[in-house]
Short mmCIF file of C-alpha atoms in Angstrom, two decimals:
data_model
loop_
_atom_site.label_atom_id
_atom_site.label_comp_id
_atom_site.label_asym_id
_atom_site.label_seq_id
_atom_site.Cartn_x
_atom_site.Cartn_y
_atom_site.Cartn_z
CA MET A 4 5.32 20.39 0.54
CA SER A 5 5.80 17.68 -2.07
CA LEU A 6 7.63 14.40 -1.76
CA ASP A 7 10.70 13.61 -3.86
CA ILE A 8 10.05 10.61 -6.11
CA LEU A 9 12.96 8.90 -7.84
CA ILE A 10 13.11 5.71 -9.91
CA LEU A 11 16.54 4.04 -9.92
CA ALA A 12 17.02 0.78 -11.84
CA GLY A 13 13.26 0.28 -11.77
CA LEU A 14 13.06 0.66 -7.98
CA LEU A 15 10.97 3.31 -6.28
CA HIS A 16 12.50 5.80 -3.83
CA ILE A 17 10.29 8.31 -1.97
CA THR A 18 11.70 10.97 0.35
CA ALA A 19 9.84 13.47 2.52
CA PRO A 20 11.70 16.81 2.74
CA ALA A 21 12.89 18.20 6.06
CA THR A 22 10.24 20.15 7.96
CA PRO A 23 10.39 22.03 11.26
CA GLU A 24 7.47 19.98 12.65
CA PRO A 25 6.75 16.25 12.24
CA GLN A 26 4.52 15.30 9.31
CA GLN A 27 2.28 12.24 9.42
CA TYR A 28 2.14 9.89 6.42
CA LEU A 29 -0.06 6.89 5.70
CA ALA A 30 0.21 4.40 2.83
CA THR A 31 -2.61 2.37 1.32
CA ALA A 32 -2.86 -0.03 -1.60
CA TYR A 33 -5.89 -0.28 -3.88
CA ALA A 34 -5.11 -3.98 -4.47
CA LEU A 35 -5.11 -4.68 -0.71
CA PRO A 36 -8.38 -3.18 0.58
CA GLY A 37 -8.33 -2.23 4.25
CA THR A 38 -4.53 -2.29 4.47
CA GLU A 39 -2.91 0.83 5.95
CA ILE A 40 0.57 1.49 7.25
CA ALA A 41 1.80 4.62 9.02
CA TRP A 42 5.27 6.21 8.97
CA ARG A 43 7.11 6.26 12.29
CA GLY A 44 10.40 8.09 11.77
CA HIS A 45 12.67 5.86 13.84
CA ASP A 46 11.09 2.52 12.87
CA GLY A 47 9.79 2.97 9.33
CA TRP A 48 6.34 1.76 8.30
CA VAL A 49 4.18 0.23 11.04
CA ASN A 50 0.55 -0.71 11.59
CA PRO A 51 -1.29 2.48 12.68
CA SER A 52 -2.34 0.74 15.90
CA GLN A 53 1.36 0.70 16.86
CA CYS A 54 1.79 4.46 16.60
CA TYR A 55 0.95 5.34 20.20
CA GLN A 56 0.97 9.08 19.29
CA ARG A 57 4.52 8.77 17.90
CA CYS A 58 4.02 8.38 14.17
CA GLY A 59 5.47 11.08 11.96
CA THR A 60 8.66 12.24 10.32
CA ILE A 61 11.74 13.30 12.24
CA PRO A 62 11.79 17.14 12.31
CA GLY A 63 14.71 18.93 10.70
CA GLN A 64 15.83 16.11 8.41
CA ALA A 65 14.70 14.45 5.22
CA ASN A 66 12.91 11.16 5.85
CA VAL A 67 13.32 8.32 3.36
CA LEU A 68 9.86 6.76 3.20
CA LEU A 69 10.82 4.13 0.63
CA ALA A 70 14.37 3.22 -0.36
CA GLY A 71 13.99 0.91 -3.32
CA GLY A 72 12.20 -1.87 -1.45
CA LEU A 73 9.47 -1.93 -4.08
CA SER A 74 9.73 -1.86 -7.85
CA LEU A 75 7.87 0.75 -9.85
CA GLN A 76 5.87 -2.06 -11.50
CA ASP A 77 4.90 -3.62 -8.15
CA ALA A 78 3.88 -0.22 -6.72
CA ALA A 79 1.70 0.40 -9.78
CA ASP A 80 0.16 -3.08 -9.60
CA LEU A 81 -0.67 -2.52 -5.93
CA GLY A 82 -2.10 0.94 -6.58
CA LEU A 83 0.16 2.35 -3.85
CA THR A 84 -1.02 5.69 -2.49
CA VAL A 85 0.77 7.87 0.08
CA TRP A 86 -1.30 10.30 2.16
CA ARG A 87 -0.19 13.22 4.38
CA LEU A 88 -2.18 14.58 7.31
CA ASP A 89 -2.83 18.27 6.59
CA GLY A 90 -4.53 19.73 9.66
CA VAL A 91 -7.45 17.39 10.26
CA ARG A 92 -7.74 15.73 6.84
CA TRP A 93 -5.63 13.25 4.91
CA THR A 94 -4.39 14.53 1.53
CA GLN A 95 -3.26 12.21 -1.25
CA VAL A 96 0.32 13.17 -2.19
CA VAL A 97 1.61 10.23 -4.28
CA HIS A 98 -0.24 7.68 -6.37
CA CYS A 99 1.07 4.73 -8.36
CA ALA A 100 -0.95 3.01 -11.08
CA GLN A 101 -0.93 1.60 -14.58
CA PHE A 102 -1.44 4.38 -17.14
CA PHE A 103 -1.67 3.67 -20.86
CA GLY A 104 0.05 0.31 -20.46
CA GLY A 105 2.95 1.55 -18.34
CA ALA A 106 3.70 1.86 -14.64
CA TYR A 107 3.60 5.37 -13.17
CA CYS A 108 4.20 6.85 -9.71
CA GLY A 109 3.96 10.56 -9.22
CA PRO A 110 2.73 13.46 -7.18
CA TRP A 111 -0.98 13.83 -6.73
CA GLY A 112 -2.91 17.01 -6.07
CA THR A 113 -1.36 20.22 -4.84
CA PRO A 114 2.01 20.19 -3.07
#
């Protein structure tokens, strides 16, 4: 299940599609070692220590993980990476970086 990635006016929008069961997402940034945030459907991104077993998407509806709060350039400079928990392992699903002199954010690995 891949995320929808859209760039509007240079701003990054990432949406997780609707799923019957909650999906867990985690974001990291290469430029900020040790920094992790987890997606909690009703609150948005929080520190993983604040999850209390409640982090994940809201079942049955698309979840907007990022709604233009970060520019494509900033996401690439940070080395933003979004991970999804697949069973017992975290799978990289989106990665942002500088490629050949330009900012890029896109799907990573298999959907």
